[in-house]
mmCIF file of C-alpha atoms in Angstrom:
data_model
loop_
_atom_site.group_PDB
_atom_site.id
_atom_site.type_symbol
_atom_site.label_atom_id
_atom_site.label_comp_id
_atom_site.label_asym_id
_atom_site.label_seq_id
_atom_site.Cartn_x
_atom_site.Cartn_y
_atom_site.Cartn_z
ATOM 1 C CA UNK A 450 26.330 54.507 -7.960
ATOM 2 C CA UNK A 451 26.967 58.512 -8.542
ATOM 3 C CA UNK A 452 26.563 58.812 -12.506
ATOM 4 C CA UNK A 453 22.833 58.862 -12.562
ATOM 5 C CA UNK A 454 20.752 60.011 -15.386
ATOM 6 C CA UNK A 455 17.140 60.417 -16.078
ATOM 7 C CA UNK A 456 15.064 59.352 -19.958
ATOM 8 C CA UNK A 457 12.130 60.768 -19.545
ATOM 9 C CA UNK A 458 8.757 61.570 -22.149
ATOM 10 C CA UNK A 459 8.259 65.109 -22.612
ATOM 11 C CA UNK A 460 5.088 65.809 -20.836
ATOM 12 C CA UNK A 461 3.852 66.864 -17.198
ATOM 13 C CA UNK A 462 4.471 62.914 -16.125
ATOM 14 C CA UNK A 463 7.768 62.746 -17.573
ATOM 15 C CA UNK A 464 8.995 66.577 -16.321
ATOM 16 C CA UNK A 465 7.613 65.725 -12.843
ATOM 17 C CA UNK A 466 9.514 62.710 -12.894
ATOM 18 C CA UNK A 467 12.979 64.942 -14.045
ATOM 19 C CA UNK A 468 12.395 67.719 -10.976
ATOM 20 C CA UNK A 469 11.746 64.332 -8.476
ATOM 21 C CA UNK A 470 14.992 62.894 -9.556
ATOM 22 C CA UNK A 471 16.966 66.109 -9.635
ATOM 23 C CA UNK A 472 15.434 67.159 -5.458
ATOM 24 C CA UNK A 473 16.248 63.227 -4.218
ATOM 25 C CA UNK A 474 19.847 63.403 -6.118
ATOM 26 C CA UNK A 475 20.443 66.804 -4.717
ATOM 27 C CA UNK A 476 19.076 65.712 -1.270
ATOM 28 C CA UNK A 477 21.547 62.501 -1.543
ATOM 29 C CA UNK A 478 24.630 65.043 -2.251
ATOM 30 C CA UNK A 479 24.091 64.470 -6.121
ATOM 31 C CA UNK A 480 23.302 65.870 -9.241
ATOM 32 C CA UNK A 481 21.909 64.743 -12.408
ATOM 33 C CA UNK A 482 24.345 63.206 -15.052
ATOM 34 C CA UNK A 483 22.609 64.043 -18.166
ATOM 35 C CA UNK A 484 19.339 64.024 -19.002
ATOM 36 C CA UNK A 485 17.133 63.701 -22.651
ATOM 37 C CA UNK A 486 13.448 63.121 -23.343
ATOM 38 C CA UNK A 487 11.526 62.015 -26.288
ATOM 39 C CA UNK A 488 8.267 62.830 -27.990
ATOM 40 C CA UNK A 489 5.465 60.295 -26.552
ATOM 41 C CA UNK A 490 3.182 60.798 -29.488
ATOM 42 C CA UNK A 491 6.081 59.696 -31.882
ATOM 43 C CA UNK A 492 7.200 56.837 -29.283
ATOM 44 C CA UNK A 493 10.828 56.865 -31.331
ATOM 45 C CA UNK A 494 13.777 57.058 -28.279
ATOM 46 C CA UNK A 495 16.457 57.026 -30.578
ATOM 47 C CA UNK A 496 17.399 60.677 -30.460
ATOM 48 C CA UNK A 497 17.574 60.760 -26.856
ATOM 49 C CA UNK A 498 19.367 57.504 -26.761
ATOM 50 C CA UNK A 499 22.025 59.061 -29.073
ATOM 51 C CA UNK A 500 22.171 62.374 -26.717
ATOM 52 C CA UNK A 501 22.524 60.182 -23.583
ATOM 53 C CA UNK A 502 25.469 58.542 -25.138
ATOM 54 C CA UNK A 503 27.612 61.474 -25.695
ATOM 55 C CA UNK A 504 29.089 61.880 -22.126
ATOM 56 C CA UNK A 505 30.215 58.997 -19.945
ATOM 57 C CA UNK A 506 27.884 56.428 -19.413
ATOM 58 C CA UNK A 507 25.862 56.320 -16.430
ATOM 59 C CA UNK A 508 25.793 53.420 -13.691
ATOM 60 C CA UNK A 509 21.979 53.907 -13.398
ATOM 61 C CA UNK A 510 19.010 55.569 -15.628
ATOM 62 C CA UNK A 511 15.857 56.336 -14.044
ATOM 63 C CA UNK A 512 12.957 56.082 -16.942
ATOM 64 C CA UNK A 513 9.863 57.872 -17.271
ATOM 65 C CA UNK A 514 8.124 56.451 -19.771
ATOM 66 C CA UNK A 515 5.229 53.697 -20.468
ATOM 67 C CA UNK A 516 6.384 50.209 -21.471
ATOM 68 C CA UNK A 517 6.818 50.501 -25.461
ATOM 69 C CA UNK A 518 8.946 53.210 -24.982
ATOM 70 C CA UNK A 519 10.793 52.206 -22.084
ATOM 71 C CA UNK A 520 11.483 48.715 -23.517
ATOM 72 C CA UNK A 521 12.757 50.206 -26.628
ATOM 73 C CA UNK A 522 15.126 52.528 -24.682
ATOM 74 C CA UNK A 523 16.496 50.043 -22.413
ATOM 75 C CA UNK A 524 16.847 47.257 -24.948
ATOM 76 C CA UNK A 525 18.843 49.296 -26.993
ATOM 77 C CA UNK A 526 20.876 51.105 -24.337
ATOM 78 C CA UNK A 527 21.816 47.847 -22.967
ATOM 79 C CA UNK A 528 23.494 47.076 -26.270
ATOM 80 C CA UNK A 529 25.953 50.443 -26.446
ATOM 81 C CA UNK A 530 29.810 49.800 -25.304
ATOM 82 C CA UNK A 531 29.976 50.494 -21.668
ATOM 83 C CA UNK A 532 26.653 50.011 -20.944
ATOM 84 C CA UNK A 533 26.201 46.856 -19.784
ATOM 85 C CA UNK A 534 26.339 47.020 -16.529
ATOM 86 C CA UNK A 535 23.627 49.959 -16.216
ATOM 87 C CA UNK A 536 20.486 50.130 -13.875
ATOM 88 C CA UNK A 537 17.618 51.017 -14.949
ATOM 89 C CA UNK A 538 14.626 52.169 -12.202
ATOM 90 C CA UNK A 539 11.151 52.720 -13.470
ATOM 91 C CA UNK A 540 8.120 53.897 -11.601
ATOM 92 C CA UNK A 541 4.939 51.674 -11.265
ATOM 93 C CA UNK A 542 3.328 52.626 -14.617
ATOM 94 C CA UNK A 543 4.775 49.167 -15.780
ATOM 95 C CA UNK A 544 3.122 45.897 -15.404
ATOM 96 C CA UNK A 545 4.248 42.831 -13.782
ATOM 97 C CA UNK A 546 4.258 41.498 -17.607
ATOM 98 C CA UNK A 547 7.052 43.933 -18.222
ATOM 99 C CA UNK A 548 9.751 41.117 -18.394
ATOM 100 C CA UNK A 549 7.709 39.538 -21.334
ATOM 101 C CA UNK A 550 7.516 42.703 -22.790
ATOM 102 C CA UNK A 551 11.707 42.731 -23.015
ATOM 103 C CA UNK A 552 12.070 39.485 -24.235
ATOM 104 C CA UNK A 553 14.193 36.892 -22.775
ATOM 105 C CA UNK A 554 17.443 38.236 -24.585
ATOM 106 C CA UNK A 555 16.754 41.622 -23.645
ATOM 107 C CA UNK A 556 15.640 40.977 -19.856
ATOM 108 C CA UNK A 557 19.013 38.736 -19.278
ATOM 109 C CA UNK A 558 21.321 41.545 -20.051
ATOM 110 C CA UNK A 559 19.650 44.121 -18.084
ATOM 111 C CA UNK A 560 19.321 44.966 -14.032
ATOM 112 C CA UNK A 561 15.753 46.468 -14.021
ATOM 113 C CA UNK A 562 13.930 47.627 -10.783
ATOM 114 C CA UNK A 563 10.457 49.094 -10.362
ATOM 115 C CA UNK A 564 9.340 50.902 -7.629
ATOM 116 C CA UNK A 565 5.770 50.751 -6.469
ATOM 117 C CA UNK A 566 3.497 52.211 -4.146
ATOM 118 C CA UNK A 567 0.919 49.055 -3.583
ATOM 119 C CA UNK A 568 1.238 46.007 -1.427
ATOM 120 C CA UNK A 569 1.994 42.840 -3.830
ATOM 121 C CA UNK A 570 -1.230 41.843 -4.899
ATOM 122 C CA UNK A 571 -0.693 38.640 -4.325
ATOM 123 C CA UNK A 572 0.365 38.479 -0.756
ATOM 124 C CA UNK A 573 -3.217 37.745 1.200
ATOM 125 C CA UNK A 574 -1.437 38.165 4.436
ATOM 126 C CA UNK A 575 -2.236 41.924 3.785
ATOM 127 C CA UNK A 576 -5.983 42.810 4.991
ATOM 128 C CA UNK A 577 -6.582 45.377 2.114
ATOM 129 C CA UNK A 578 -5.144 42.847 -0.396
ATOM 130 C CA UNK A 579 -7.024 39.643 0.981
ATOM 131 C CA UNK A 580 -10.419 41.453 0.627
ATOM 132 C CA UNK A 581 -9.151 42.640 -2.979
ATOM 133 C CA UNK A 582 -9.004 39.137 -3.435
ATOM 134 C CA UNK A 583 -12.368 37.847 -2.621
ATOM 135 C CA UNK A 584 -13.961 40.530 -4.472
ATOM 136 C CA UNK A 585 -12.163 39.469 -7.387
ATOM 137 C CA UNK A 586 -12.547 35.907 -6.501
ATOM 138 C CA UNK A 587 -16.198 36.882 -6.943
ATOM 139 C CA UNK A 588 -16.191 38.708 -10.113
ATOM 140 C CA UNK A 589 -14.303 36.197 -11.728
ATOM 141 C CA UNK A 590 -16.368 33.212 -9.928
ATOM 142 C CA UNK A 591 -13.874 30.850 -8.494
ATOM 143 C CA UNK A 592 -10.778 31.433 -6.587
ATOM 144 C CA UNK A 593 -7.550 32.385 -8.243
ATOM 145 C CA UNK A 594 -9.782 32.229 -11.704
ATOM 146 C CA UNK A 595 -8.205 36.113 -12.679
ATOM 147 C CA UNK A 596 -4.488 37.322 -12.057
ATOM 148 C CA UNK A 597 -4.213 39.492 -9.016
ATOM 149 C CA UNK A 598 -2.527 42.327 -10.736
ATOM 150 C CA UNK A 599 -0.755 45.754 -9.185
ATOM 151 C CA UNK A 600 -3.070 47.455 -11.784
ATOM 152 C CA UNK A 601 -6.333 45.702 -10.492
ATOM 153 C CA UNK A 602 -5.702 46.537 -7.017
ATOM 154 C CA UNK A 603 -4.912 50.097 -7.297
ATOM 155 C CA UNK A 604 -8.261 49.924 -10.171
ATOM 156 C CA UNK A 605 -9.892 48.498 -6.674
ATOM 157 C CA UNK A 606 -9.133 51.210 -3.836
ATOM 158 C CA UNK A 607 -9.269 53.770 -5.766
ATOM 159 C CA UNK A 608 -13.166 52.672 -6.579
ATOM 160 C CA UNK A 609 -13.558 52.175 -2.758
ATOM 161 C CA UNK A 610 -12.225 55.795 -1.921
ATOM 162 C CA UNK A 611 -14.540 57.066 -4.996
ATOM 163 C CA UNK A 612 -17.498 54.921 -3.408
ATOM 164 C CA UNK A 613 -16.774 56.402 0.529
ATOM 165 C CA UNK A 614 -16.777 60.390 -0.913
ATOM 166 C CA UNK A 615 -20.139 59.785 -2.712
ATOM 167 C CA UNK A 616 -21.430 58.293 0.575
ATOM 168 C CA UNK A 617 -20.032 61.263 2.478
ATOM 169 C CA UNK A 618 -21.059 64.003 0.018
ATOM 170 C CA UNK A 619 -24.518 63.847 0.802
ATOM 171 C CA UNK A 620 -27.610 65.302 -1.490
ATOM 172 C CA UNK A 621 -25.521 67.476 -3.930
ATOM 173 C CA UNK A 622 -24.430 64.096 -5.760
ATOM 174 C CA UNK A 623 -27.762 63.112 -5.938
ATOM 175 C CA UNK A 624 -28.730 65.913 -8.299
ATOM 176 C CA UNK A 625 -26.377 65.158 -10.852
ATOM 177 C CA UNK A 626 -27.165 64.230 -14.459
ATOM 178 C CA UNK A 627 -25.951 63.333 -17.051
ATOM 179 C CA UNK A 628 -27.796 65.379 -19.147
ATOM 180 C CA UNK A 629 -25.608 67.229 -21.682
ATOM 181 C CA UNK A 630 -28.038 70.579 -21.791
ATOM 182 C CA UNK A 631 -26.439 73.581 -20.177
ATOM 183 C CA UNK A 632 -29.497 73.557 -18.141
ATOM 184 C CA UNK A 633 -27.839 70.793 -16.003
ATOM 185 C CA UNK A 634 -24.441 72.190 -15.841
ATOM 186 C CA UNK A 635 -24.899 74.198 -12.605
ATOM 187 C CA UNK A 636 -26.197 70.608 -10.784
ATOM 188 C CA UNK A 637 -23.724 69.115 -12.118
ATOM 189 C CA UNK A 638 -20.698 71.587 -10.694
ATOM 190 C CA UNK A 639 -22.544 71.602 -7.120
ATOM 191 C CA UNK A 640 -22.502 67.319 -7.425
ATOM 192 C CA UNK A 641 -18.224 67.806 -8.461
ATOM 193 C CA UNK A 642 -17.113 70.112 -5.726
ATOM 194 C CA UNK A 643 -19.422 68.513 -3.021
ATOM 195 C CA UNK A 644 -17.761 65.022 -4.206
ATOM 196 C CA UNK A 645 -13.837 66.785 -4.151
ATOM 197 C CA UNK A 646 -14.826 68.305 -0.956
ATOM 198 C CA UNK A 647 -16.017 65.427 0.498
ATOM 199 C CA UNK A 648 -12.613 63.639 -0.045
ATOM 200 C CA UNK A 649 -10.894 66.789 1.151
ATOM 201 C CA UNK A 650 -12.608 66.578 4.743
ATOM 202 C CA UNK A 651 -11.962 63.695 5.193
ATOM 203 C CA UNK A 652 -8.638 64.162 4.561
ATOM 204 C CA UNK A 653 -7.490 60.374 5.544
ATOM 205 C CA UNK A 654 -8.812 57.503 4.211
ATOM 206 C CA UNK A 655 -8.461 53.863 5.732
ATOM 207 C CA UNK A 656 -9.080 50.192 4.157
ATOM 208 C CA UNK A 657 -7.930 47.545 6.157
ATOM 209 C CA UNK A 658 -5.190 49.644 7.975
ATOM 210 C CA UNK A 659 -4.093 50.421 4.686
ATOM 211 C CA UNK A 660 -3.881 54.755 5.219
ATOM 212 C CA UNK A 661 -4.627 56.364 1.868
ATOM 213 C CA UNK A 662 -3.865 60.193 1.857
ATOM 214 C CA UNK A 663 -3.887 63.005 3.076
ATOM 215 C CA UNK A 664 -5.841 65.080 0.388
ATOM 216 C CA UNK A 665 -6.861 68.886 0.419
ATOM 217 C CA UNK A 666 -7.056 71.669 -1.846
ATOM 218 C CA UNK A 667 -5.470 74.754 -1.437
ATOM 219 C CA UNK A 668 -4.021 76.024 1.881
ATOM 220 C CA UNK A 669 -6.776 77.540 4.428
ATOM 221 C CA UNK A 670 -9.267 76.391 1.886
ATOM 222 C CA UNK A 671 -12.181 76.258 4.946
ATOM 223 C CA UNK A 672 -11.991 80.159 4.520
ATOM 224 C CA UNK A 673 -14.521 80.204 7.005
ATOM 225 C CA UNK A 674 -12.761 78.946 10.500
ATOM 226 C CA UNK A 675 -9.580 79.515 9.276
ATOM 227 C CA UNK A 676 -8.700 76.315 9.222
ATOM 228 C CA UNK A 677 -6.045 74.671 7.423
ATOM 229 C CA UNK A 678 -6.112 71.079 5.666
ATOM 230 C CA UNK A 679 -3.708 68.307 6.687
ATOM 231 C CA UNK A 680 -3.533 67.777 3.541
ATOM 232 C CA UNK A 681 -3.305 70.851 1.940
ATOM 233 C CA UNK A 682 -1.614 71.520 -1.342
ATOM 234 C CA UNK A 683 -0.869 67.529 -0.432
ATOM 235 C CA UNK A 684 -2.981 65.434 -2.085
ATOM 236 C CA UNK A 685 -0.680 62.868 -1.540
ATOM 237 C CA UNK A 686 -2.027 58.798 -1.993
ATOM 238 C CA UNK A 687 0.671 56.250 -0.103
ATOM 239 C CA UNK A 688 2.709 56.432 2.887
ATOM 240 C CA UNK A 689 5.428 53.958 1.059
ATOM 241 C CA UNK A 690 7.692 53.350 -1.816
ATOM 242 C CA UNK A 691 8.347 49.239 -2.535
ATOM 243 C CA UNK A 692 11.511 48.374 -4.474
ATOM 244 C CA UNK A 693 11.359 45.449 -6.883
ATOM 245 C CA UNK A 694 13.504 44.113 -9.376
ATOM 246 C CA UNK A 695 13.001 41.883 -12.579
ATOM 247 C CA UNK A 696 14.675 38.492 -12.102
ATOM 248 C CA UNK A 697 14.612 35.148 -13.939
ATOM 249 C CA UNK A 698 11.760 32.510 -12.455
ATOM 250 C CA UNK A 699 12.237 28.612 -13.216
ATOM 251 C CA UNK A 700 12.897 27.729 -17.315
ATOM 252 C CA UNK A 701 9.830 25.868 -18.848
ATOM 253 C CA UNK A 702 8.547 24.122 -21.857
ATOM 254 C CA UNK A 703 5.884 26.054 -24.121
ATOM 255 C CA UNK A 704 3.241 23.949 -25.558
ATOM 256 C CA UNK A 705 5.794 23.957 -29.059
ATOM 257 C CA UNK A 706 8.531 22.491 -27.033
ATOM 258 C CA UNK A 707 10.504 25.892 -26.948
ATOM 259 C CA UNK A 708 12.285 26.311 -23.844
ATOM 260 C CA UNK A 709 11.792 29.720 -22.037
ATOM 261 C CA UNK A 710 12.726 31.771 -18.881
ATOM 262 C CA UNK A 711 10.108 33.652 -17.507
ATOM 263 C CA UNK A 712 10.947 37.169 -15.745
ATOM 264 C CA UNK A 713 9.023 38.156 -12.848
ATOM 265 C CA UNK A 714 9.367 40.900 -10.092
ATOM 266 C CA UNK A 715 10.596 40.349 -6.004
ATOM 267 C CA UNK A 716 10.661 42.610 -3.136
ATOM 268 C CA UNK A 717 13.995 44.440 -2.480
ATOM 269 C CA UNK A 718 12.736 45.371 0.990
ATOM 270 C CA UNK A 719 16.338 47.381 1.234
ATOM 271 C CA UNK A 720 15.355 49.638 -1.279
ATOM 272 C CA UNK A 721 11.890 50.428 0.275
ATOM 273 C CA UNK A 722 11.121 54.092 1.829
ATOM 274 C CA UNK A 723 8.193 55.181 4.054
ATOM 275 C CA UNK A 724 7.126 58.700 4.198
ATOM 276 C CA UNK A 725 5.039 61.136 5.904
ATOM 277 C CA UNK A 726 2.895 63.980 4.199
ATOM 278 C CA UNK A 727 3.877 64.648 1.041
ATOM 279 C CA UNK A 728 7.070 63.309 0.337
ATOM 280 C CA UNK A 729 8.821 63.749 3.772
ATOM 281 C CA UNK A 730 11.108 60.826 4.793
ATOM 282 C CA UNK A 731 10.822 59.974 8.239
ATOM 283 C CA UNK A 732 13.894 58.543 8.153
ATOM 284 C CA UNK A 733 16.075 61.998 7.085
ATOM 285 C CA UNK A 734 13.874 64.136 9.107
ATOM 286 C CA UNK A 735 15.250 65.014 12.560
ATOM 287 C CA UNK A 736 12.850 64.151 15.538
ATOM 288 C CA UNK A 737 12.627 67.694 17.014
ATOM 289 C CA UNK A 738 11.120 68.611 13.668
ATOM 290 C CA UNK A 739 8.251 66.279 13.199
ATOM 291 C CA UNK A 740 5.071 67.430 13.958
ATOM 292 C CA UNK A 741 2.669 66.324 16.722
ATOM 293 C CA UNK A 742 -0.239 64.789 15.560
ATOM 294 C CA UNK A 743 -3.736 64.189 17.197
ATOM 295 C CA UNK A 744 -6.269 61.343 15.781
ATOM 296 C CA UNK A 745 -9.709 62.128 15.529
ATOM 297 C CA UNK A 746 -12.225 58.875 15.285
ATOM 298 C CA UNK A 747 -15.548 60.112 15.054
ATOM 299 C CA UNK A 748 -19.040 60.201 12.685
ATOM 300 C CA UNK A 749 -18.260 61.324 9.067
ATOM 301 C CA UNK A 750 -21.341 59.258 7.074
ATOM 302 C CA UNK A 751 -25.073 58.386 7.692
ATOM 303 C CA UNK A 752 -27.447 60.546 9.681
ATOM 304 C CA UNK A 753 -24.624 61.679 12.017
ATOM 305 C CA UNK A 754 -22.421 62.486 9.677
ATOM 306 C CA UNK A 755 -22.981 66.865 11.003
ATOM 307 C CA UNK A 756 -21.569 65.564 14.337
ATOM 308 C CA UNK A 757 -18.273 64.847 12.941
ATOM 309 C CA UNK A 758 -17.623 67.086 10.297
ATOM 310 C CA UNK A 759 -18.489 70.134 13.049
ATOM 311 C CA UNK A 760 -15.891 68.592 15.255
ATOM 312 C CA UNK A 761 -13.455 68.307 13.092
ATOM 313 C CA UNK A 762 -13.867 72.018 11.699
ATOM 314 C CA UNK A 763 -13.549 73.471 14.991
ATOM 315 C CA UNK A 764 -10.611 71.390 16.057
ATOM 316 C CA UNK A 765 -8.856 72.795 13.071
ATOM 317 C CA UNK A 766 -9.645 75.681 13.627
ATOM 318 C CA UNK A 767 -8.078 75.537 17.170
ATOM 319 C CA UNK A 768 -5.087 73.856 15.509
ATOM 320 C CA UNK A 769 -4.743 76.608 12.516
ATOM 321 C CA UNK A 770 -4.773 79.137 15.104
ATOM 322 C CA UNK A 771 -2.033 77.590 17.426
ATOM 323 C CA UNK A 772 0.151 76.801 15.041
ATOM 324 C CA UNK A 773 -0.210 80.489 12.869
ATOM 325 C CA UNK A 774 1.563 81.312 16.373
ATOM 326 C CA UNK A 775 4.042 78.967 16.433
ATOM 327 C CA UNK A 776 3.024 75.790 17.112
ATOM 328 C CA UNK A 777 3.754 73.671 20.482
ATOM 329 C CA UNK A 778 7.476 74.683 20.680
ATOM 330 C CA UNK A 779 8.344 75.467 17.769
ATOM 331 C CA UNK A 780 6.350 72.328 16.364
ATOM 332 C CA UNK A 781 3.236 72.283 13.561
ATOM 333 C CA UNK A 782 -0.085 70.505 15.386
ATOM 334 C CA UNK A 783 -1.974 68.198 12.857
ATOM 335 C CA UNK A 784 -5.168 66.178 13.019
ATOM 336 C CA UNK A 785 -5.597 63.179 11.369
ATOM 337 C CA UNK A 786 -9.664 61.986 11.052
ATOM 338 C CA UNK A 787 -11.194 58.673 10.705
ATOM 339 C CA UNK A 788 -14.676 57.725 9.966
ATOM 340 C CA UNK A 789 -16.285 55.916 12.204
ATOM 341 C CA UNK A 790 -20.202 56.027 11.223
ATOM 342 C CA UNK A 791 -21.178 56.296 14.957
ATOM 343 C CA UNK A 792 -19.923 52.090 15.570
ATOM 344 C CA UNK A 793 -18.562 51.997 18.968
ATOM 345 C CA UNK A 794 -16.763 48.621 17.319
ATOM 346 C CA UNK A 795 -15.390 51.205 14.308
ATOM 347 C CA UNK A 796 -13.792 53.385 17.144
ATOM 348 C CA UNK A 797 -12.120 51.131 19.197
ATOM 349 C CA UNK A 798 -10.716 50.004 15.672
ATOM 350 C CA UNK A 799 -9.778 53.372 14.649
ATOM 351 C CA UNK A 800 -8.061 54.220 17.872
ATOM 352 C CA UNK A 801 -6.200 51.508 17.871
ATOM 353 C CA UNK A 802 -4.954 52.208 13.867
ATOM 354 C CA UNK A 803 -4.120 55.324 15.314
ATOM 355 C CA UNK A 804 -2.000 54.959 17.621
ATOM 356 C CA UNK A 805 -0.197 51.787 15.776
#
C-alpha cells in the first residue's frame, strides 16, 4: 500500500504524529498522500473528512486522534465510494474496548490496526506483566476480579519508575510541600529537579527485564565532567512497537437474547518493530554504524547510592571525551547503567540482562 494519508487533531499530539508519518514514509521511499486535521475541542471530523475525499482515495489512513473522534472519522470514511477497502492504523491512545466503541456494523466493514508499545496485559508469561498481575490481583482481592488493561499496565510502570526516582533522589524530595505560599516554592523546585535528575542518571530503567528508557535532558547536561547523557535529548520510554488488529471474537447471546459479535485485538507479530535510542531501527541501520555499548551494574539507591553515581559520572566522562574525538573507529561509545543497590544477587542479574 503506497497511497497513505494521515487524519490527525490539530495539536502538538496530532502534529507530532503528521512529522512521524511523513520521516517513516519518506524513509520507506514514500510520501504523504494528503493530509487534514480537525479541531479537538469541537470533536466534529467532517470537514477534514470532506478534504480527504477530494483526491484519490487512500489504501491506508493513519489517525491521530482519541476514540470519539477517531470512531466518527473512520465510521464515516468507511461509508464513501472507494473506500472500503481502506486501513486504518491508530496509535495506542485507544482502548482494547475500541471495537465496542465502533459498533458491530461499523467494526465489520473496517480493517483497523493499533500499534502499541506494552506487552499484552494479559499474557503472564511476561515477568513485568505477571507481577502487574498480582498487584492487581491484590487491589482488586481475588484473581482475575479486574480486567488487565493496556491502560492499567502502563498506569502501573510508570508508578514504579516514579516510585524508583523518589528513592534515588535522596533528601531534596523530602522537603517538599505542598504548601501553596511562595515561601515553599524554592523547596519545592529543589524536590522537582532533584526528582527529573534522578531519572536522568539513571538513564535506564529495568522491571522484570522489561528496559524502560533511556531519559536525559539536554545534551552535556552534567556541565561539570563534560559528560554526555545516553539519553540525551532522548527521553525515549520502549524499545518496541506491537502491531495489532481489531478482529471478530465468537458471536454470543446478551442477557435480551440479541445476538452480538464482539471485536477484540491480536498480535500481528509481522508488523512489530524494535528499536534502539530514540527511534533508530536496528533493523535499517547498517552494523558498522551502531554504536558500542558498555553496561554498568552498580549501587544507585540506599546508603551507597555516592558509589555508583561517582562511577558512572566519571565513566562518562571518559566516554564524552573519546567519542568528542571520534569515537572507537569511527563509532559513538555509550554506557548503559543498572541499579543494583549493592546485592551481589542484583548484579549477577543485571549482568546477565545486559548482555542478553
Amino acid at each position: 500500500r503506497t497511497r497513505c494519508s494521515v487524519f490527525f487533531q490539530d495539536d502538538g499530539f496530532g502534529r507530532s504524529g503528521l512529522e512521524g508519518t511523513r520521516v517513516a514514509l519518506w524513509n520507506n521511499g514514500l510520501a504523504i498522500h494528503s493530509n487534514a486535521s480537525y479541531d479537538r475541542s469541537l470533536g466534529d471530523t467532517s470537514k477534514a473528512l470532506a478534504d480527504l475525499s477530494k483526491r484519490t482515495p487512500p489504501e491506508a489512513v493513519v489517525v491521530f486522534a482519541v476514540t470519539a473522534p477517531a470512531v466518527d472519522f473512520i465510521c464515516s470514511a468507511s461509508l464513501l465510494p472507494s473506500w472500503e477497502s481502506v486501513w486504518y492504523l491508530l496509535p495506542s491512545v485507544v482502548g482494547e474496548d475500541f471495537g465496542d466503541s465502533l459498533g458491530g456494523d461499523c467494526a465489520s466493514r473496517v480493517r483497523v490496526f493499533v500499534s502499541r508499545t506494552l506487552p499484552d496485559p494479559t499474557n503472564s508469561s511476561v515477568g513485568v506483566v505477571k507481577a502487574f498481575q498480582q498487584s492487581v490481583d491484590r487491589r482488586c482481592g481475588a484473581a482475575g476480579a479486574c480486567v488487565y488493561t493496556s491502560q492499567a499496565l502502563e498506569g502501573y510502570l510508570g508508578a514504579r519508575l516514579l516510585l524508583q526516582a523518589v528513592s534515588r533522589a535522596g533528601s531534596e524530595m523530602d522537603a517538599y510541600s505542598a504548601n501553596p505560599s511562595d515561601s515553599f516554592e524554592p523547596a519545592r523546585r529543589a524536590a522537582r529537579e532533584a526528582l527529573l535528575q534522578s531519572i536522568y542518571d539513571a538513564g535506564m530503567f529495568s522491571f522484570e527485564k522489561l528496559r524502560v528508557g533511556p531519559y536525559g535532558g539536554e545534551c552535556g547536561n552534567a556541565a561539570e565532567v563534560g559528560a554526555v547523557n545516553l539519553g540525551c535529548e532522548c527521553n525515549q520510554g520502549m524499545h518496541n512497537v506491537f502491531l495489532t488488529e481489531l478482529v471478530p471474537g465468537t458471536p454470543q447471546y446478551l442477557p435480551s437474547g440479541v445476538l452480538v459479535t464482539p471485536y477484540g485485538f491480536v498480535r500481528r507479530p509481522e508488523g512489530d518493530v524494535f528499536f534502539e535510542s530514540c527511534g533508530v531501527s536496528v533493523e535499517y541501520r547498517p552494523q558498522s554504524e551502531q554504536p558500542i555499548v558498555f553496561g554498568q551494574s552498580a549501587s544507585f539507591s540506599g546508603d551507597t547510592a555516592g558509589l555508583g553515581t561517582g562511577m558512572q559520572r566519571g565513566i562518562r566522562a571518559a566516554f564524552s571525551f573519546t567519542n568528542d574525538r571520534g569515537g572507537i573507529n569511527g563509532k559513538e561509545v555509550r554506557l548503559v547503567s543498572f541499579d543494583d543497590g549493592y546485592n551481589a544477587a542484583r548484579a549477577i542479574s543485571n549482568t546477565q540482562e545486559a548482555l542478553s
